[in-house]
CSV table of C-alpha atoms in Angstrom, one decimal:
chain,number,residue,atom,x,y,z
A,1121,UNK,CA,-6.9,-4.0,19.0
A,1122,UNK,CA,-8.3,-1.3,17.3
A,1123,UNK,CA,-9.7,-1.8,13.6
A,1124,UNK,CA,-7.6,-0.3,11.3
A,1125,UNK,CA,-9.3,3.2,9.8
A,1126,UNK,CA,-9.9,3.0,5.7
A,1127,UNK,CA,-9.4,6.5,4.5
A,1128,UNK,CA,-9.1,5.5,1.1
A,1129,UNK,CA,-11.2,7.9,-1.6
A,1130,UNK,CA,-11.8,7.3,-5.0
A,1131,UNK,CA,-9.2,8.7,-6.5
A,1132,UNK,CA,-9.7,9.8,-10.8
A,1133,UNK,CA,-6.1,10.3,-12.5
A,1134,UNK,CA,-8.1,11.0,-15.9
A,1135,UNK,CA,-5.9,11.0,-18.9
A,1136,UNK,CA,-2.8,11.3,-17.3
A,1137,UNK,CA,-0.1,9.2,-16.3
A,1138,UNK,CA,-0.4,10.0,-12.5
A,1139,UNK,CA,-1.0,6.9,-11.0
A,1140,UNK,CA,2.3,7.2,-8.7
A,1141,UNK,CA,1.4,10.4,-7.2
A,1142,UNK,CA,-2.3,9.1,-6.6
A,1143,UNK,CA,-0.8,6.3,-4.9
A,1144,UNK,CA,1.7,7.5,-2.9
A,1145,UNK,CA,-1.1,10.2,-1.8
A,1146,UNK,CA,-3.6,7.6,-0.9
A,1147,UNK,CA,-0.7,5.2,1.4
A,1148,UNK,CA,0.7,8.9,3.0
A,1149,UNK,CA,-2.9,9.9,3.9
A,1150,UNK,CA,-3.7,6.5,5.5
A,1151,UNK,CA,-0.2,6.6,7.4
A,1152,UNK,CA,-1.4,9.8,9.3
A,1153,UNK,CA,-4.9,8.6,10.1
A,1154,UNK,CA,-3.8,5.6,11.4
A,1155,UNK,CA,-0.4,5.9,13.2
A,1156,UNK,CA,-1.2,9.7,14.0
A,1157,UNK,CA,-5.3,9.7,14.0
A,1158,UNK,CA,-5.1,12.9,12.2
A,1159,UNK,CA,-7.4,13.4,9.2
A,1160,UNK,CA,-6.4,14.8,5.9
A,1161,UNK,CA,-7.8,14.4,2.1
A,1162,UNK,CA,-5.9,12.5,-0.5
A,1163,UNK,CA,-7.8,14.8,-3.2
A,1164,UNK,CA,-5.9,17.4,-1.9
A,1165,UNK,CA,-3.2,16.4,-1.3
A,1166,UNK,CA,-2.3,14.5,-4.2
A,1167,UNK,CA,-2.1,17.7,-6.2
A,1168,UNK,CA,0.7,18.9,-3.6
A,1169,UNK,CA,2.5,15.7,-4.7
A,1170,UNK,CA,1.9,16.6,-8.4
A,1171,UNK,CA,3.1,20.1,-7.9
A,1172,UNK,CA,6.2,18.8,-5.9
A,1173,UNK,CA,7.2,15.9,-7.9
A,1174,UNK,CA,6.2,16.3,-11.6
A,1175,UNK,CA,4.5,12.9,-12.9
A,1176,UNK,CA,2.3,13.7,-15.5
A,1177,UNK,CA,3.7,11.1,-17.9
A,1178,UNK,CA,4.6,8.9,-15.7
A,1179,UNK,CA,7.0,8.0,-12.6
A,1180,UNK,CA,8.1,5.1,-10.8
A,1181,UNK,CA,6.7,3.6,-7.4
A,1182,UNK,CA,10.1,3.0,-5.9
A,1183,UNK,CA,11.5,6.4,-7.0
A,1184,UNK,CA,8.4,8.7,-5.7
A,1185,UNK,CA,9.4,8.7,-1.7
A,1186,UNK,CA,12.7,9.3,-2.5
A,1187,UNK,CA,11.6,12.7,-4.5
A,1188,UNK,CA,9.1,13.7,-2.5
A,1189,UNK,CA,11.5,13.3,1.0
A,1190,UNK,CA,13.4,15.7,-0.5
A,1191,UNK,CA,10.9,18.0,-0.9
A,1192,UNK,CA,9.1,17.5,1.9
A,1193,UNK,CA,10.0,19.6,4.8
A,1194,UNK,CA,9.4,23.1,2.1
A,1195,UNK,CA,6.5,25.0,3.0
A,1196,UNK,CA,4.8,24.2,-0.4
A,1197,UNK,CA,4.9,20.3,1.0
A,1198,UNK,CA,2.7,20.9,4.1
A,1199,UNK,CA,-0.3,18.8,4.5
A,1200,UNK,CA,-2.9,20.6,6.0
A,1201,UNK,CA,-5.5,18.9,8.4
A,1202,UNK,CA,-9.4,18.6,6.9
A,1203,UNK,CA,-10.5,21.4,10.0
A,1204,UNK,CA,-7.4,23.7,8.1
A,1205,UNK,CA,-5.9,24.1,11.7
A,1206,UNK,CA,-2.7,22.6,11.5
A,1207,UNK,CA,-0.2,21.9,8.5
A,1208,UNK,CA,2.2,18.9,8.8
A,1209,UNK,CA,5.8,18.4,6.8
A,1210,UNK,CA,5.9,14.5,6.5
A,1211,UNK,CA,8.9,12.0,5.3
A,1212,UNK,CA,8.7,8.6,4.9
A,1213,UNK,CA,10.9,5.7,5.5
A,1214,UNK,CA,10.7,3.2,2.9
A,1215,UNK,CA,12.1,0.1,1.3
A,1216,UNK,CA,12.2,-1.3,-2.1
A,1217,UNK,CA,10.8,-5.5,-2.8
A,1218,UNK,CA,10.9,-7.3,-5.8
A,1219,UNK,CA,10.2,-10.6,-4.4
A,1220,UNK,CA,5.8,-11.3,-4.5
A,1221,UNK,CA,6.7,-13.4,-1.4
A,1222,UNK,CA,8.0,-10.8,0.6
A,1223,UNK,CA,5.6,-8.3,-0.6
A,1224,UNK,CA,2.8,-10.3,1.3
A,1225,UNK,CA,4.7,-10.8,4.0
A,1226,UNK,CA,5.1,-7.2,4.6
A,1227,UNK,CA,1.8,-6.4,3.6
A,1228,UNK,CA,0.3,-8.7,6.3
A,1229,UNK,CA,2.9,-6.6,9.0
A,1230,UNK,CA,0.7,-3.5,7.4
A,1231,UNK,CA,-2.3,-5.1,7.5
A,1232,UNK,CA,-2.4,-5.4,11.5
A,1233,UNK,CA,-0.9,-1.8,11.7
A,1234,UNK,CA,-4.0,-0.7,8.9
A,1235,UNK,CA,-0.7,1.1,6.3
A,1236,UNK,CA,-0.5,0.7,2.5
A,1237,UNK,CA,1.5,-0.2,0.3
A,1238,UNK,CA,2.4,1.7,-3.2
A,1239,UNK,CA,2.8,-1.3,-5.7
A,1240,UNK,CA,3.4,-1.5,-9.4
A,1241,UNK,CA,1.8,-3.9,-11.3
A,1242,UNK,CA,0.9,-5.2,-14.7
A,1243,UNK,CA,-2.4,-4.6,-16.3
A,1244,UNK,CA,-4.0,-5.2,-20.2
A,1245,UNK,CA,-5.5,-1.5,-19.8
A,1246,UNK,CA,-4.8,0.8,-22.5
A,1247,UNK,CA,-2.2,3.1,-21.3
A,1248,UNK,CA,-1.5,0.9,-17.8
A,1249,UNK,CA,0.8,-1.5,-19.2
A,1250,UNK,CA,2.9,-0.7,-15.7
A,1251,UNK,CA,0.0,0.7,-13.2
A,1252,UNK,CA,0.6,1.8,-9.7
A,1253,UNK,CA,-1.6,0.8,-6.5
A,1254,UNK,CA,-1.8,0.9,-3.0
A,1255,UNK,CA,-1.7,-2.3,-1.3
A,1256,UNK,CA,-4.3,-2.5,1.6
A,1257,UNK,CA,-4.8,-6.0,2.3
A,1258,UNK,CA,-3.8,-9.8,1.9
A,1259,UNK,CA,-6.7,-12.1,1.1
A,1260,UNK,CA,-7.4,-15.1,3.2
A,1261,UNK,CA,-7.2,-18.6,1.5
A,1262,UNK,CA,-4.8,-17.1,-1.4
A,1263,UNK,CA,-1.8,-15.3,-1.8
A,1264,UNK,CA,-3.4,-12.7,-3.8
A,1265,UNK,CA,-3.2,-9.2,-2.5
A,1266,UNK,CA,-5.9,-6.0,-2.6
A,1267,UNK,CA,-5.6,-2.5,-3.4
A,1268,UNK,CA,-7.1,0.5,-4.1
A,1269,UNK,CA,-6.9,2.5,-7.3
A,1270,UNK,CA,-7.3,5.5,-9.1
A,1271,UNK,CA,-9.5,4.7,-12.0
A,1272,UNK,CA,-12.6,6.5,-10.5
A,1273,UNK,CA,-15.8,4.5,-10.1
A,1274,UNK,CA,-14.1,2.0,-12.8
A,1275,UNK,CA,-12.2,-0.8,-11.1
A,1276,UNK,CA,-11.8,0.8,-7.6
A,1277,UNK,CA,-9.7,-1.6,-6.2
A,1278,UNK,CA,-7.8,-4.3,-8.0
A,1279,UNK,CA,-6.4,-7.9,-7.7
A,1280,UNK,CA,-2.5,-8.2,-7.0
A,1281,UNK,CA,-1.4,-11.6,-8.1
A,1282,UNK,CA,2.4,-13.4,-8.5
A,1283,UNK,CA,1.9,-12.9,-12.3
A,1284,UNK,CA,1.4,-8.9,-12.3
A,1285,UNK,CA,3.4,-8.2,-9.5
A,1286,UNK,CA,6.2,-5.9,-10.2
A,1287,UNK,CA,7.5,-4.2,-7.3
A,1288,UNK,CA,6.2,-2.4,-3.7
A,1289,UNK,CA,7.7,-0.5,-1.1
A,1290,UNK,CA,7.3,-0.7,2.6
A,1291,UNK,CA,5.7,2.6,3.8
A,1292,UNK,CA,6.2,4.3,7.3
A,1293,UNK,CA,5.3,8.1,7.9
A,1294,UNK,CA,6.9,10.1,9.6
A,1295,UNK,CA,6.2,13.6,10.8
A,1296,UNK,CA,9.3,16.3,11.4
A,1297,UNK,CA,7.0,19.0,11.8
A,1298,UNK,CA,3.5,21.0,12.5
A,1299,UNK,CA,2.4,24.5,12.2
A,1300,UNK,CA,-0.8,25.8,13.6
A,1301,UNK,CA,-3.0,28.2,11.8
A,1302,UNK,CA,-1.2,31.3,13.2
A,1303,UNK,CA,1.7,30.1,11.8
A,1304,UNK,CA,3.5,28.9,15.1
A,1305,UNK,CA,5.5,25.8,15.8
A,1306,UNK,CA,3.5,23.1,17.3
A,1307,UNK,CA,4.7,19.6,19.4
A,1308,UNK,CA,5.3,16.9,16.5
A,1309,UNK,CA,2.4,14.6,17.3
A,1310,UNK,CA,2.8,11.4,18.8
A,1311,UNK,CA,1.6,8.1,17.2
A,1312,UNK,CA,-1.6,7.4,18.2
A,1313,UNK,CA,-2.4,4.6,21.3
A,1314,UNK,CA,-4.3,2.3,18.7
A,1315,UNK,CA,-1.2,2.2,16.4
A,1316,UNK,CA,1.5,1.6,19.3
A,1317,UNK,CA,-1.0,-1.7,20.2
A,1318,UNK,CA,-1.1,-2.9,17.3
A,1319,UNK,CA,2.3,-2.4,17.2
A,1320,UNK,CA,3.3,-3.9,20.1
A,1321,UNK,CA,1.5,-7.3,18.7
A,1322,UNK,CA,4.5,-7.5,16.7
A,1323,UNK,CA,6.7,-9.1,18.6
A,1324,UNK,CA,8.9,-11.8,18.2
A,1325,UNK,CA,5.9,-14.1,19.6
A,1326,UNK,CA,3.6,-13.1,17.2
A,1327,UNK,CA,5.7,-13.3,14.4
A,1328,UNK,CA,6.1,-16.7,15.2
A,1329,UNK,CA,2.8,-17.4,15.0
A,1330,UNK,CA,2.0,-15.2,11.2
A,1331,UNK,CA,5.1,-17.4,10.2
A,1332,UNK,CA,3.2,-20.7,11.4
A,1333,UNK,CA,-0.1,-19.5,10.2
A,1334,UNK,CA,2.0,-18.3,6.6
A,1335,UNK,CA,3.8,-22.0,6.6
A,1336,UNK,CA,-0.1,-23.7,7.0
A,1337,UNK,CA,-1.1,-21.2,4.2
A,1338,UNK,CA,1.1,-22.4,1.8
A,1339,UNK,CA,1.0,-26.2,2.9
A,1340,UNK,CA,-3.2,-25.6,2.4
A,1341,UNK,CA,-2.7,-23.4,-0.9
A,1342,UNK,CA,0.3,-26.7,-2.2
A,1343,UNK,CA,-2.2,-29.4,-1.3
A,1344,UNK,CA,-4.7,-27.7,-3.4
A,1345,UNK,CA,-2.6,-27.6,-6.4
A,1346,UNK,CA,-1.4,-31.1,-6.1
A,1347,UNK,CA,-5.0,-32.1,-6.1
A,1348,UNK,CA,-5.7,-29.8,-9.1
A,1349,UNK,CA,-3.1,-31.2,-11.1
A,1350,UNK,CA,-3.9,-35.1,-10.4
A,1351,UNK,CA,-7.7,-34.1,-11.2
A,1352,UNK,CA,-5.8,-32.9,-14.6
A,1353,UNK,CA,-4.1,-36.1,-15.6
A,1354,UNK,CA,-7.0,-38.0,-14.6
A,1355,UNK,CA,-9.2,-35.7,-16.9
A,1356,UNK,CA,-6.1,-35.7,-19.4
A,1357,UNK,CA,-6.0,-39.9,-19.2
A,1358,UNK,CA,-9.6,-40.9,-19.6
A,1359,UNK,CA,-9.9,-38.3,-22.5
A,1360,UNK,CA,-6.8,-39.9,-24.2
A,1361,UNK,CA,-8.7,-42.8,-23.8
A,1362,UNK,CA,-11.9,-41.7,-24.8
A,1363,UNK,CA,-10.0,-41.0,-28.3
């Protein structure tokens, strides 16, 4: 399979409380390079979503796709291309977790298919009590989870653990229309062959096989903390002792 393509940017949302938008702009942008191969910039972009769907003092992660698929097929909600030749009206299919379990577990069905994942978390920044990501990756070895920000060169991607993990939404796009640059219809594209592969490899067999691989994982990551915890009370009995 193809590697997935990273169009992430570094993203700024300054002073105000845009993190959603920035977000949502930065998992919409990666849907359509990877599952359509058609480039666009978040920068840009991400002011359409701020113009569409006010956020300046905040929104929520879960609520944003729902405002913005209503907006979406107005001409004020086209995404143009980078080349400015084509302008596409773009939904997307979504669905709400609130278990950190079945967060990774969708994010590792992303991962193969290279999508994000907008995520709230919890952070001890001023102002970013509630903070909104995109989810890009599951790290190997943990259950901790990656994604990219909007912070500017400060803290471009962060950590998503069990204990800040609020809530994320499974992210598809989907494309209900294109308009060239003489302002004609166009064929909706189709996705592109590297995303179709990859998305093939999810069949039943292969899901098999993440769920043995997920089950050894959490065997591997259980066995660990058994032996943390007996290193504990050993620590904990010979200090008591010591005393």
């Amino acid at each position: 399979l193809a590697m997935p393509i990273d169009s992430s940017q570094s993203l700024n949302q300054g002073q105000f409380g845009t993190c959603v938008a920035h977000a949502f702009a930065q998992a919409l942008i990666q849907g359509l390079s990877q599952k359509y191969n058609i480039a666009c910039d978040a920068r840009t972009f991400v002011t359409t979503v701020k113009a569409r769907c006010p956020c300046w003092n905040g929104h929520r992660t879960e609520q944003m796709p729902r405002d913005w698929n209503v907006k979406h097929a107005e001409e004020g909600a086209a995404i143009e291309d980078v080349d400015k030749t084509c302008r596409y009206n773009v939904r997307v299919e979504f669905r709400e977790i609130h278990s950190f379990e079945e967060a990774r577990c969708e994010m590792q069905r992303a991962q193969i298919l290279g999508m994000y994942m907008p995520c709230t978390i919890t952070t001890s920044a001023d102002g970013h009590s509630r903070h909104s990501v995109a989810l890009t990756k599951c790290y190997q070895g943990t259950d901790e989870m990656y994604a990219v920000n909007s912070w500017g060169a400060k803290d471009k991607h962060l950590d998503v653990t069990r204990q800040n993990f609020k809530v994320a939404i499974t992210f598809d796009t989907i494309i209900t229309a294109a308009t060239g640059g003489n302002g004609l219809s166009m064929p909706v594209p189709e996705p592109h062959r590297s995303y179709t592969d990859a998305l093939h490899s999810l069949s039943p067999q292969g899901e098999l096989e993440r769920a043995a691989l997920e089950k050894k994982l959490k065997e591997e990551m259980e066995q660990k903390r058994l032996v943390a915890a007996a290193k504990e009370a050993a620590n904990a009995a010979l200090e008591k002792k010591i005393i």
